[in-house]
């Protein structure tokens, strides 16, 4: 296809969307989608989000140069399972008991998910990597129902959770490739906190499995999915969920000592290199020009103030807190969308979005109208489309006006415009570890993020009307079964 033909095809796609005829677009005219979700990477790690980063990320930076960088994108929750549940379902994770994930599937049978919506629109759907949304477990020598292939994916190769949470074994579709019949002792690294470095917990492991091999193995599996799709008519949706740079930090020799941020930075460099391999595979398959690549992280990093002082690297990028926190670093994520011919290269968006918004965006993209069907009220109940932000064209889909979120330890928070209210004291997450002497009477926290992105000036006593309004809206959203039923004040 010539440059002219590529440009014409892209313009024709946007024209169909603007004329309201996207529901008639054949699946072959829809873009491939490659969604890359990394694990525990901070807003300040990629160079395109933090010019002072000590971690070289040339491949992530190349996506930003060719696409749109989102500066106000948020995980559904500041922990792995919370984040992934919202991404898959378009439902806030505080609406269910996400703590059931170790033994039970969090997503209900028959629930419309991001992959099931796309599959029904004609996509081939594949997942590689970390699931962490639960299986209905009854032993690892038996099928594992309730996972990716039962919730919208045509195929799955990956692991049940993180590479520091046993048992450790690969799963192909519903079956353990090799059950975790061996055991592995716990491990920690000198010079780091107990939950940093080459940290993993003791437990079962599949014979022959090496934790250091997981990241490159997933990269090869993803590349194989792309190779196998070359020349096929239907579009591809590949969800590549890397379990890194989450612990254990296990950079290969090629990257050891190469960053300016210790083991963590070296491992993040390796993650960037793996992403580069996937992007090159898209090029080799002649699929790049027809593919929307989305890059983001699931929640904030485990990176302390002592680490910032030690390495001169701020993984938070100037935000307050860390993983699990209600503060911004816990859930504000680096996010990039590259979509040749549609998204302007080098563009930046400050629109507030959440991972739960991916489902409504996919619904509008495909013209499925499932999300907007009044008879399908349980579909993506908290999802709002941001397709118009990508195309630069008007959208008639409901738009997000506020963003609620629950921290890892249960603090509720709500964002509306520049104002952010946290209904309690402290971080509500990992930053609270070891803190003492908190007031028994919670004042709550109110920040104006336009003036104070680092959340250093608590204005809760100065603006009681704003606090009351935000608290009331948060209560309405929590009580309602769907955020879209709550009218903005």
GROMACS .gro file of C-alpha atoms in nm:
model
  489
    1UNK     CA    1   0.000   0.000   0.000
    2UNK     CA    2   0.140   0.342  -0.097
    3UNK     CA    3   0.161   0.636   0.144
    4UNK     CA    4  -0.130   0.796  -0.043
    5UNK     CA    5  -0.341   0.481  -0.012
    6UNK     CA    6  -0.265   0.452   0.360
    7UNK     CA    7  -0.363   0.814   0.420
    8UNK     CA    8  -0.681   0.777   0.215
    9UNK     CA    9  -0.782   0.462   0.404
   10UNK     CA   10  -0.730   0.635   0.739
   11UNK     CA   11  -0.930   0.940   0.632
   12UNK     CA   12  -1.208   0.718   0.499
   13UNK     CA   13  -1.226   0.540   0.836
   14UNK     CA   14  -1.257   0.870   1.025
   15UNK     CA   15  -1.518   0.993   0.777
   16UNK     CA   16  -1.731   0.686   0.837
   17UNK     CA   17  -1.702   0.742   1.211
   18UNK     CA   18  -1.800   1.109   1.186
   19UNK     CA   19  -2.100   1.031   0.966
   20UNK     CA   20  -2.230   0.789   1.226
   21UNK     CA   21  -2.181   0.495   0.993
   22UNK     CA   22  -1.909   0.319   1.183
   23UNK     CA   23  -2.152   0.041   1.276
   24UNK     CA   24  -2.146  -0.058   0.910
   25UNK     CA   25  -1.767  -0.077   0.890
   26UNK     CA   26  -1.650  -0.430   0.814
   27UNK     CA   27  -1.422  -0.585   1.073
   28UNK     CA   28  -1.139  -0.594   0.817
   29UNK     CA   29  -1.145  -0.212   0.809
   30UNK     CA   30  -1.101  -0.178   1.183
   31UNK     CA   31  -0.748  -0.133   1.321
   32UNK     CA   32  -0.554  -0.408   1.487
   33UNK     CA   33  -0.514  -0.332   1.857
   34UNK     CA   34  -0.202  -0.419   2.056
   35UNK     CA   35  -0.250  -0.327   2.422
   36UNK     CA   36   0.076  -0.344   2.617
   37UNK     CA   37   0.031  -0.325   2.994
   38UNK     CA   38   0.351  -0.320   3.198
   39UNK     CA   39   0.358  -0.376   3.572
   40UNK     CA   40   0.458  -0.128   3.848
   41UNK     CA   41   0.623   0.123   3.613
   42UNK     CA   42   0.604   0.478   3.744
   43UNK     CA   43   0.487   0.793   3.568
   44UNK     CA   44   0.843   0.926   3.586
   45UNK     CA   45   1.021   0.620   3.444
   46UNK     CA   46   0.981   0.663   3.065
   47UNK     CA   47   1.194   0.942   2.926
   48UNK     CA   48   0.901   1.083   2.727
   49UNK     CA   49   0.725   1.159   3.057
   50UNK     CA   50   1.031   1.260   3.257
   51UNK     CA   51   1.330   1.417   3.077
   52UNK     CA   52   1.535   1.361   3.395
   53UNK     CA   53   1.469   0.986   3.404
   54UNK     CA   54   1.779   0.772   3.464
   55UNK     CA   55   1.622   0.485   3.268
   56UNK     CA   56   1.669   0.477   2.889
   57UNK     CA   57   1.337   0.388   2.724
   58UNK     CA   58   1.390   0.444   2.349
   59UNK     CA   59   1.108   0.217   2.234
   60UNK     CA   60   0.844   0.365   2.463
   61UNK     CA   61   0.969   0.710   2.365
   62UNK     CA   62   0.932   0.620   1.998
   63UNK     CA   63   0.563   0.543   2.056
   64UNK     CA   64   0.516   0.889   2.210
   65UNK     CA   65   0.695   1.055   1.919
   66UNK     CA   66   0.462   0.880   1.675
   67UNK     CA   67   0.143   0.903   1.881
   68UNK     CA   68  -0.046   1.070   2.163
   69UNK     CA   69   0.087   1.095   2.517
   70UNK     CA   70  -0.177   1.107   2.792
   71UNK     CA   71  -0.079   1.307   3.100
   72UNK     CA   72  -0.392   1.241   3.307
   73UNK     CA   73  -0.462   0.869   3.258
   74UNK     CA   74  -0.548   0.658   3.561
   75UNK     CA   75  -0.550   0.291   3.651
   76UNK     CA   76  -0.885   0.158   3.774
   77UNK     CA   77  -0.717   0.103   4.109
   78UNK     CA   78  -0.361   0.131   4.243
   79UNK     CA   79  -0.301  -0.244   4.273
   80UNK     CA   80  -0.256  -0.515   4.009
   81UNK     CA   81  -0.584  -0.702   4.042
   82UNK     CA   82  -0.793  -0.386   4.086
   83UNK     CA   83  -0.638  -0.226   3.781
   84UNK     CA   84  -0.687  -0.531   3.556
   85UNK     CA   85  -1.043  -0.596   3.667
   86UNK     CA   86  -1.151  -0.244   3.569
   87UNK     CA   87  -0.962  -0.263   3.240
   88UNK     CA   88  -1.136  -0.585   3.139
   89UNK     CA   89  -1.490  -0.499   3.256
   90UNK     CA   90  -1.543  -0.122   3.247
   91UNK     CA   91  -1.657  -0.154   3.609
   92UNK     CA   92  -1.495   0.012   3.911
   93UNK     CA   93  -1.322  -0.255   4.119
   94UNK     CA   94  -1.468  -0.113   4.440
   95UNK     CA   95  -1.807  -0.248   4.328
   96UNK     CA   96  -1.706  -0.609   4.401
   97UNK     CA   97  -1.483  -0.800   4.642
   98UNK     CA   98  -1.164  -0.812   4.434
   99UNK     CA   99  -0.986  -0.984   4.723
  100UNK     CA  100  -1.142  -1.313   4.609
  101UNK     CA  101  -0.903  -1.340   4.314
  102UNK     CA  102  -0.662  -1.607   4.453
  103UNK     CA  103  -0.924  -1.882   4.425
  104UNK     CA  104  -1.216  -1.737   4.231
  105UNK     CA  105  -1.272  -1.568   3.895
  106UNK     CA  106  -1.360  -1.203   3.952
  107UNK     CA  107  -1.535  -1.160   3.617
  108UNK     CA  108  -1.881  -1.317   3.604
  109UNK     CA  109  -1.975  -1.572   3.334
  110UNK     CA  110  -2.141  -1.398   3.042
  111UNK     CA  111  -2.022  -1.053   3.149
  112UNK     CA  112  -1.931  -0.835   2.851
  113UNK     CA  113  -1.559  -0.762   2.863
  114UNK     CA  114  -1.318  -0.565   2.650
  115UNK     CA  115  -1.205  -0.878   2.460
  116UNK     CA  116  -1.555  -1.026   2.428
  117UNK     CA  117  -1.687  -0.701   2.281
  118UNK     CA  118  -1.405  -0.691   2.029
  119UNK     CA  119  -1.437  -1.064   1.949
  120UNK     CA  120  -1.808  -1.018   1.881
  121UNK     CA  121  -1.718  -0.728   1.649
  122UNK     CA  122  -1.502  -0.959   1.440
  123UNK     CA  123  -1.163  -0.943   1.613
  124UNK     CA  124  -0.934  -1.233   1.678
  125UNK     CA  125  -0.852  -1.188   2.047
  126UNK     CA  126  -0.533  -1.316   2.209
  127UNK     CA  127  -0.377  -1.262   2.549
  128UNK     CA  128  -0.018  -1.317   2.659
  129UNK     CA  129   0.106  -1.251   3.011
  130UNK     CA  130  -0.021  -1.187   3.360
  131UNK     CA  131  -0.395  -1.237   3.420
  132UNK     CA  132  -0.440  -1.165   3.795
  133UNK     CA  133  -0.820  -1.148   3.775
  134UNK     CA  134  -0.872  -1.496   3.912
  135UNK     CA  135  -0.959  -1.847   3.801
  136UNK     CA  136  -1.208  -2.084   3.963
  137UNK     CA  137  -0.934  -2.302   4.109
  138UNK     CA  138  -0.966  -2.665   4.214
  139UNK     CA  139  -0.609  -2.785   4.187
  140UNK     CA  140  -0.349  -2.712   3.922
  141UNK     CA  141  -0.363  -3.056   3.766
  142UNK     CA  142  -0.720  -2.978   3.656
  143UNK     CA  143  -0.859  -2.723   3.408
  144UNK     CA  144  -0.864  -2.363   3.530
  145UNK     CA  145  -1.201  -2.215   3.427
  146UNK     CA  146  -1.304  -1.852   3.455
  147UNK     CA  147  -0.985  -1.714   3.300
  148UNK     CA  148  -0.907  -1.535   2.974
  149UNK     CA  149  -1.049  -1.792   2.728
  150UNK     CA  150  -1.374  -1.801   2.926
  151UNK     CA  151  -1.400  -1.422   2.936
  152UNK     CA  152  -1.351  -1.318   2.574
  153UNK     CA  153  -1.007  -1.423   2.454
  154UNK     CA  154  -0.965  -1.683   2.180
  155UNK     CA  155  -0.627  -1.786   2.321
  156UNK     CA  156  -0.413  -1.734   2.631
  157UNK     CA  157  -0.059  -1.805   2.734
  158UNK     CA  158   0.054  -1.666   3.065
  159UNK     CA  159   0.056  -1.686   3.442
  160UNK     CA  160  -0.215  -1.652   3.704
  161UNK     CA  161  -0.060  -1.354   3.891
  162UNK     CA  162   0.275  -1.187   3.961
  163UNK     CA  163   0.615  -1.352   3.944
  164UNK     CA  164   0.654  -1.303   4.320
  165UNK     CA  165   0.322  -1.473   4.408
  166UNK     CA  166   0.333  -1.854   4.404
  167UNK     CA  167   0.259  -2.099   4.262
  168UNK     CA  168   0.468  -2.024   3.953
  169UNK     CA  169   0.369  -2.202   3.631
  170UNK     CA  170   0.262  -2.130   3.274
  171UNK     CA  171  -0.098  -2.171   3.158
  172UNK     CA  172  -0.205  -2.241   2.801
  173UNK     CA  173  -0.574  -2.153   2.761
  174UNK     CA  174  -0.727  -2.336   3.062
  175UNK     CA  175  -0.451  -2.583   3.142
  176UNK     CA  176  -0.121  -2.572   3.328
  177UNK     CA  177   0.158  -2.639   3.080
  178UNK     CA  178   0.337  -2.815   3.365
  179UNK     CA  179   0.177  -2.815   3.713
  180UNK     CA  180   0.378  -2.651   3.997
  181UNK     CA  181   0.491  -2.976   4.155
  182UNK     CA  182   0.835  -2.850   4.266
  183UNK     CA  183   0.904  -2.587   4.530
  184UNK     CA  184   1.115  -2.273   4.545
  185UNK     CA  185   1.251  -2.095   4.852
  186UNK     CA  186   1.183  -1.727   4.918
  187UNK     CA  187   1.438  -1.472   4.802
  188UNK     CA  188   1.534  -1.114   4.883
  189UNK     CA  189   1.810  -0.875   4.779
  190UNK     CA  190   2.057  -0.701   5.007
  191UNK     CA  191   2.045  -0.325   5.002
  192UNK     CA  192   1.676  -0.300   4.921
  193UNK     CA  193   1.350  -0.305   5.118
  194UNK     CA  194   1.194  -0.649   5.178
  195UNK     CA  195   0.958  -0.601   4.878
  196UNK     CA  196   1.215  -0.473   4.628
  197UNK     CA  197   1.500  -0.627   4.431
  198UNK     CA  198   1.501  -0.993   4.334
  199UNK     CA  199   1.216  -1.061   4.574
  200UNK     CA  200   0.983  -1.357   4.546
  201UNK     CA  201   0.783  -1.565   4.790
  202UNK     CA  202   0.831  -1.933   4.866
  203UNK     CA  203   0.589  -2.180   4.711
  204UNK     CA  204   0.520  -2.419   4.430
  205UNK     CA  205   0.688  -2.390   4.091
  206UNK     CA  206   0.674  -2.589   3.770
  207UNK     CA  207   0.980  -2.811   3.715
  208UNK     CA  208   1.237  -2.630   3.502
  209UNK     CA  209   1.067  -2.290   3.514
  210UNK     CA  210   1.307  -2.000   3.569
  211UNK     CA  211   1.156  -1.671   3.680
  212UNK     CA  212   1.421  -1.481   3.485
  213UNK     CA  213   1.291  -1.640   3.163
  214UNK     CA  214   0.929  -1.525   3.198
  215UNK     CA  215   0.968  -1.180   3.041
  216UNK     CA  216   1.148  -1.295   2.721
  217UNK     CA  217   0.916  -1.597   2.697
  218UNK     CA  218   0.610  -1.371   2.690
  219UNK     CA  219   0.776  -1.151   2.430
  220UNK     CA  220   0.834  -1.449   2.202
  221UNK     CA  221   0.477  -1.570   2.252
  222UNK     CA  222   0.345  -1.225   2.160
  223UNK     CA  223   0.564  -1.213   1.852
  224UNK     CA  224   0.435  -1.555   1.750
  225UNK     CA  225   0.076  -1.431   1.777
  226UNK     CA  226   0.165  -1.143   1.543
  227UNK     CA  227   0.348  -1.372   1.298
  228UNK     CA  228   0.053  -1.608   1.287
  229UNK     CA  229  -0.182  -1.322   1.207
  230UNK     CA  230   0.000  -1.189   0.903
  231UNK     CA  231  -0.225  -1.201   0.599
  232UNK     CA  232  -0.546  -1.276   0.789
  233UNK     CA  233  -0.856  -1.077   0.709
  234UNK     CA  234  -0.997  -1.019   1.058
  235UNK     CA  235  -0.835  -0.758   1.283
  236UNK     CA  236  -0.623  -0.869   1.578
  237UNK     CA  237  -0.659  -0.764   1.940
  238UNK     CA  238  -0.347  -0.866   2.135
  239UNK     CA  239  -0.335  -0.795   2.507
  240UNK     CA  240   0.025  -0.825   2.623
  241UNK     CA  241   0.036  -0.799   3.001
  242UNK     CA  242   0.398  -0.801   3.112
  243UNK     CA  243   0.463  -0.891   3.480
  244UNK     CA  244   0.752  -0.643   3.488
  245UNK     CA  245   0.920  -0.428   3.611
  246UNK     CA  246   0.725  -0.564   3.909
  247UNK     CA  247   0.941  -0.770   4.145
  248UNK     CA  248   1.142  -0.982   4.117
  249UNK     CA  249   1.377  -0.744   3.936
  250UNK     CA  250   1.570  -0.984   3.714
  251UNK     CA  251   1.753  -0.798   3.437
  252UNK     CA  252   1.955  -1.016   3.202
  253UNK     CA  253   2.330  -0.964   3.167
  254UNK     CA  254   2.271  -0.741   2.865
  255UNK     CA  255   2.100  -0.482   3.087
  256UNK     CA  256   2.264  -0.533   3.428
  257UNK     CA  257   2.428  -0.210   3.544
  258UNK     CA  258   2.323  -0.017   3.232
  259UNK     CA  259   2.068   0.224   3.382
  260UNK     CA  260   2.118   0.492   3.642
  261UNK     CA  261   1.850   0.349   3.872
  262UNK     CA  262   1.996   0.023   4.001
  263UNK     CA  263   1.832  -0.318   3.953
  264UNK     CA  264   1.494  -0.159   3.900
  265UNK     CA  265   1.614   0.070   3.624
  266UNK     CA  266   1.802  -0.214   3.456
  267UNK     CA  267   1.489  -0.430   3.456
  268UNK     CA  268   1.278  -0.142   3.323
  269UNK     CA  269   1.532  -0.106   3.041
  270UNK     CA  270   1.482  -0.473   2.963
  271UNK     CA  271   1.104  -0.422   2.953
  272UNK     CA  272   1.152  -0.140   2.703
  273UNK     CA  273   1.371  -0.366   2.488
  274UNK     CA  274   1.105  -0.638   2.490
  275UNK     CA  275   0.848  -0.382   2.374
  276UNK     CA  276   1.090  -0.292   2.096
  277UNK     CA  277   1.094  -0.655   1.980
  278UNK     CA  278   0.714  -0.657   1.959
  279UNK     CA  279   0.711  -0.332   1.761
  280UNK     CA  280   0.971  -0.474   1.520
  281UNK     CA  281   0.756  -0.784   1.475
  282UNK     CA  282   0.463  -0.564   1.377
  283UNK     CA  283   0.690  -0.400   1.119
  284UNK     CA  284   0.810  -0.737   0.989
  285UNK     CA  285   0.449  -0.854   0.950
  286UNK     CA  286   0.358  -0.534   0.763
  287UNK     CA  287   0.097  -0.460   1.030
  288UNK     CA  288   0.226  -0.140   1.193
  289UNK     CA  289   0.033   0.102   0.972
  290UNK     CA  290  -0.293  -0.079   1.046
  291UNK     CA  291  -0.237  -0.117   1.420
  292UNK     CA  292  -0.333   0.094   1.720
  293UNK     CA  293  -0.064   0.037   1.984
  294UNK     CA  294  -0.156   0.130   2.340
  295UNK     CA  295   0.110   0.141   2.610
  296UNK     CA  296   0.050   0.195   2.980
  297UNK     CA  297   0.126   0.061   3.330
  298UNK     CA  298  -0.108  -0.102   3.580
  299UNK     CA  299  -0.023   0.103   3.890
  300UNK     CA  300   0.255   0.303   4.051
  301UNK     CA  301   0.605   0.185   4.141
  302UNK     CA  302   0.758   0.057   4.464
  303UNK     CA  303   1.012   0.335   4.490
  304UNK     CA  304   1.084   0.517   4.816
  305UNK     CA  305   1.218   0.865   4.888
  306UNK     CA  306   1.541   0.695   4.996
  307UNK     CA  307   1.567   0.546   4.646
  308UNK     CA  308   1.519   0.890   4.488
  309UNK     CA  309   1.801   1.028   4.702
  310UNK     CA  310   2.024   0.728   4.637
  311UNK     CA  311   1.997   0.725   4.258
  312UNK     CA  312   1.873   1.071   4.169
  313UNK     CA  313   1.585   0.905   3.984
  314UNK     CA  314   1.225   0.999   4.065
  315UNK     CA  315   1.007   0.712   3.949
  316UNK     CA  316   0.699   0.913   4.044
  317UNK     CA  317   0.782   1.197   3.806
  318UNK     CA  318   0.700   1.456   4.071
  319UNK     CA  319   0.381   1.289   4.191
  320UNK     CA  320   0.323   1.199   4.554
  321UNK     CA  321   0.329   0.845   4.688
  322UNK     CA  322   0.373   0.502   4.533
  323UNK     CA  323   0.191   0.180   4.450
  324UNK     CA  324  -0.141   0.121   4.633
  325UNK     CA  325  -0.177   0.488   4.732
  326UNK     CA  326  -0.471   0.722   4.686
  327UNK     CA  327  -0.210   0.987   4.608
  328UNK     CA  328  -0.143   1.043   4.239
  329UNK     CA  329   0.164   0.823   4.200
  330UNK     CA  330  -0.044   0.519   4.296
  331UNK     CA  331  -0.271   0.540   3.993
  332UNK     CA  332  -0.173   0.818   3.747
  333UNK     CA  333  -0.006   0.622   3.469
  334UNK     CA  334   0.216   0.691   3.171
  335UNK     CA  335  -0.005   0.614   2.871
  336UNK     CA  336   0.056   0.641   2.496
  337UNK     CA  337  -0.157   0.562   2.192
  338UNK     CA  338   0.003   0.526   1.848
  339UNK     CA  339  -0.250   0.499   1.565
  340UNK     CA  340  -0.099   0.587   1.226
  341UNK     CA  341  -0.311   0.816   1.014
  342UNK     CA  342  -0.556   0.890   1.298
  343UNK     CA  343  -0.361   1.010   1.603
  344UNK     CA  344  -0.135   1.305   1.538
  345UNK     CA  345   0.236   1.225   1.598
  346UNK     CA  346   0.386   1.391   1.903
  347UNK     CA  347   0.046   1.499   2.036
  348UNK     CA  348  -0.045   1.535   2.404
  349UNK     CA  349  -0.380   1.497   2.579
  350UNK     CA  350  -0.466   1.621   2.928
  351UNK     CA  351  -0.812   1.459   2.929
  352UNK     CA  352  -0.887   1.267   3.247
  353UNK     CA  353  -0.946   0.903   3.163
  354UNK     CA  354  -0.953   0.572   3.348
  355UNK     CA  355  -0.874   0.219   3.240
  356UNK     CA  356  -1.245   0.141   3.279
  357UNK     CA  357  -1.298   0.371   2.977
  358UNK     CA  358  -1.135   0.128   2.734
  359UNK     CA  359  -1.456  -0.073   2.700
  360UNK     CA  360  -1.679   0.221   2.599
  361UNK     CA  361  -1.405   0.342   2.364
  362UNK     CA  362  -1.391   0.001   2.195
  363UNK     CA  363  -1.770   0.001   2.176
  364UNK     CA  364  -1.772   0.333   1.993
  365UNK     CA  365  -1.478   0.233   1.774
  366UNK     CA  366  -1.648  -0.082   1.649
  367UNK     CA  367  -1.998   0.067   1.637
  368UNK     CA  368  -2.120  -0.224   1.849
  369UNK     CA  369  -2.358   0.000   2.048
  370UNK     CA  370  -2.360  -0.260   2.325
  371UNK     CA  371  -2.254  -0.009   2.586
  372UNK     CA  372  -2.518   0.244   2.478
  373UNK     CA  373  -2.801  -0.010   2.455
  374UNK     CA  374  -3.053   0.067   2.729
  375UNK     CA  375  -3.129  -0.303   2.756
  376UNK     CA  376  -2.762  -0.373   2.837
  377UNK     CA  377  -2.728  -0.157   3.148
  378UNK     CA  378  -2.477  -0.390   3.313
  379UNK     CA  379  -2.225  -0.356   3.030
  380UNK     CA  380  -1.928  -0.138   3.127
  381UNK     CA  381  -2.133   0.049   3.388
  382UNK     CA  382  -1.857   0.295   3.469
  383UNK     CA  383  -1.701   0.334   3.126
  384UNK     CA  384  -1.688   0.653   2.916
  385UNK     CA  385  -1.548   0.670   2.564
  386UNK     CA  386  -1.238   0.875   2.480
  387UNK     CA  387  -1.240   0.787   2.109
  388UNK     CA  388  -1.305   1.150   2.019
  389UNK     CA  389  -0.983   1.247   2.191
  390UNK     CA  390  -0.794   1.011   1.962
  391UNK     CA  391  -0.966   1.108   1.638
  392UNK     CA  392  -1.010   1.478   1.713
  393UNK     CA  393  -1.373   1.446   1.604
  394UNK     CA  394  -1.696   1.507   1.799
  395UNK     CA  395  -1.847   1.212   1.982
  396UNK     CA  396  -2.204   1.154   2.092
  397UNK     CA  397  -2.097   0.899   2.353
  398UNK     CA  398  -2.124   0.987   2.725
  399UNK     CA  399  -1.815   1.168   2.850
  400UNK     CA  400  -1.639   1.143   3.185
  401UNK     CA  401  -1.682   1.440   3.422
  402UNK     CA  402  -1.546   1.287   3.745
  403UNK     CA  403  -1.329   0.995   3.851
  404UNK     CA  404  -1.374   0.793   4.173
  405UNK     CA  405  -1.114   0.546   4.295
  406UNK     CA  406  -1.041   0.324   4.594
  407UNK     CA  407  -0.690   0.292   4.734
  408UNK     CA  408  -0.522  -0.034   4.824
  409UNK     CA  409  -0.623   0.003   5.188
  410UNK     CA  410  -0.973   0.127   5.121
  411UNK     CA  411  -0.955   0.508   5.109
  412UNK     CA  412  -1.212   0.644   4.864
  413UNK     CA  413  -1.119   0.938   4.648
  414UNK     CA  414  -1.288   1.143   4.378
  415UNK     CA  415  -1.152   1.378   4.115
  416UNK     CA  416  -1.357   1.645   3.937
  417UNK     CA  417  -1.175   1.895   3.723
  418UNK     CA  418  -0.875   2.027   3.914
  419UNK     CA  419  -1.016   1.925   4.252
  420UNK     CA  420  -0.933   1.597   4.421
  421UNK     CA  421  -1.085   1.482   4.749
  422UNK     CA  422  -0.957   1.187   4.955
  423UNK     CA  423  -1.207   1.077   5.218
  424UNK     CA  424  -0.952   1.009   5.490
  425UNK     CA  425  -0.598   1.080   5.608
  426UNK     CA  426  -0.270   0.940   5.482
  427UNK     CA  427  -0.197   0.765   5.155
  428UNK     CA  428  -0.429   0.470   5.196
  429UNK     CA  429  -0.154   0.248   5.056
  430UNK     CA  430   0.210   0.144   5.078
  431UNK     CA  431   0.333   0.490   5.179
  432UNK     CA  432   0.151   0.452   5.512
  433UNK     CA  433   0.370   0.162   5.620
  434UNK     CA  434   0.536   0.240   5.950
  435UNK     CA  435   0.349   0.567   6.008
  436UNK     CA  436   0.228   0.638   6.361
  437UNK     CA  437   0.028   0.894   6.549
  438UNK     CA  438  -0.254   0.952   6.302
  439UNK     CA  439  -0.552   1.150   6.420
  440UNK     CA  440  -0.848   0.934   6.518
  441UNK     CA  441  -1.079   1.192   6.362
  442UNK     CA  442  -1.027   1.207   5.986
  443UNK     CA  443  -1.028   1.550   5.826
  444UNK     CA  444  -0.986   1.418   5.475
  445UNK     CA  445  -0.772   1.575   5.204
  446UNK     CA  446  -0.852   1.827   4.931
  447UNK     CA  447  -0.602   1.926   4.664
  448UNK     CA  448  -0.610   2.154   4.363
  449UNK     CA  449  -0.403   1.951   4.119
  450UNK     CA  450  -0.366   2.237   3.873
  451UNK     CA  451  -0.170   2.431   4.135
  452UNK     CA  452  -0.037   2.144   4.346
  453UNK     CA  453   0.021   1.826   4.147
  454UNK     CA  454   0.245   1.696   4.427
  455UNK     CA  455  -0.045   1.713   4.676
  456UNK     CA  456   0.148   1.905   4.939
  457UNK     CA  457  -0.114   2.166   5.040
  458UNK     CA  458  -0.427   2.019   5.200
  459UNK     CA  459  -0.713   2.265   5.146
  460UNK     CA  460  -0.984   2.061   5.315
  461UNK     CA  461  -1.055   2.327   5.581
  462UNK     CA  462  -1.058   2.616   5.335
  463UNK     CA  463  -1.323   2.496   5.089
  464UNK     CA  464  -1.599   2.316   5.284
  465UNK     CA  465  -1.855   2.358   5.002
  466UNK     CA  466  -1.627   2.187   4.750
  467UNK     CA  467  -1.560   1.907   4.999
  468UNK     CA  468  -1.934   1.863   5.058
  469UNK     CA  469  -2.007   1.858   4.686
  470UNK     CA  470  -1.736   1.605   4.608
  471UNK     CA  471  -1.828   1.384   4.902
  472UNK     CA  472  -2.194   1.387   4.795
  473UNK     CA  473  -2.107   1.296   4.436
  474UNK     CA  474  -1.880   1.016   4.553
  475UNK     CA  475  -2.160   0.874   4.768
  476UNK     CA  476  -2.401   0.886   4.474
  477UNK     CA  477  -2.157   0.705   4.246
  478UNK     CA  478  -2.093   0.437   4.507
  479UNK     CA  479  -2.466   0.386   4.564
  480UNK     CA  480  -2.561   0.381   4.197
  481UNK     CA  481  -2.506   0.062   3.997
  482UNK     CA  482  -2.365   0.268   3.709
  483UNK     CA  483  -2.159   0.587   3.709
  484UNK     CA  484  -2.328   0.698   3.389
  485UNK     CA  485  -2.659   0.717   3.580
  486UNK     CA  486  -2.516   0.987   3.808
  487UNK     CA  487  -2.560   1.334   3.665
  488UNK     CA  488  -2.273   1.577   3.696
  489UNK     CA  489  -2.347   1.868   3.931
   0.00000   0.00000   0.00000
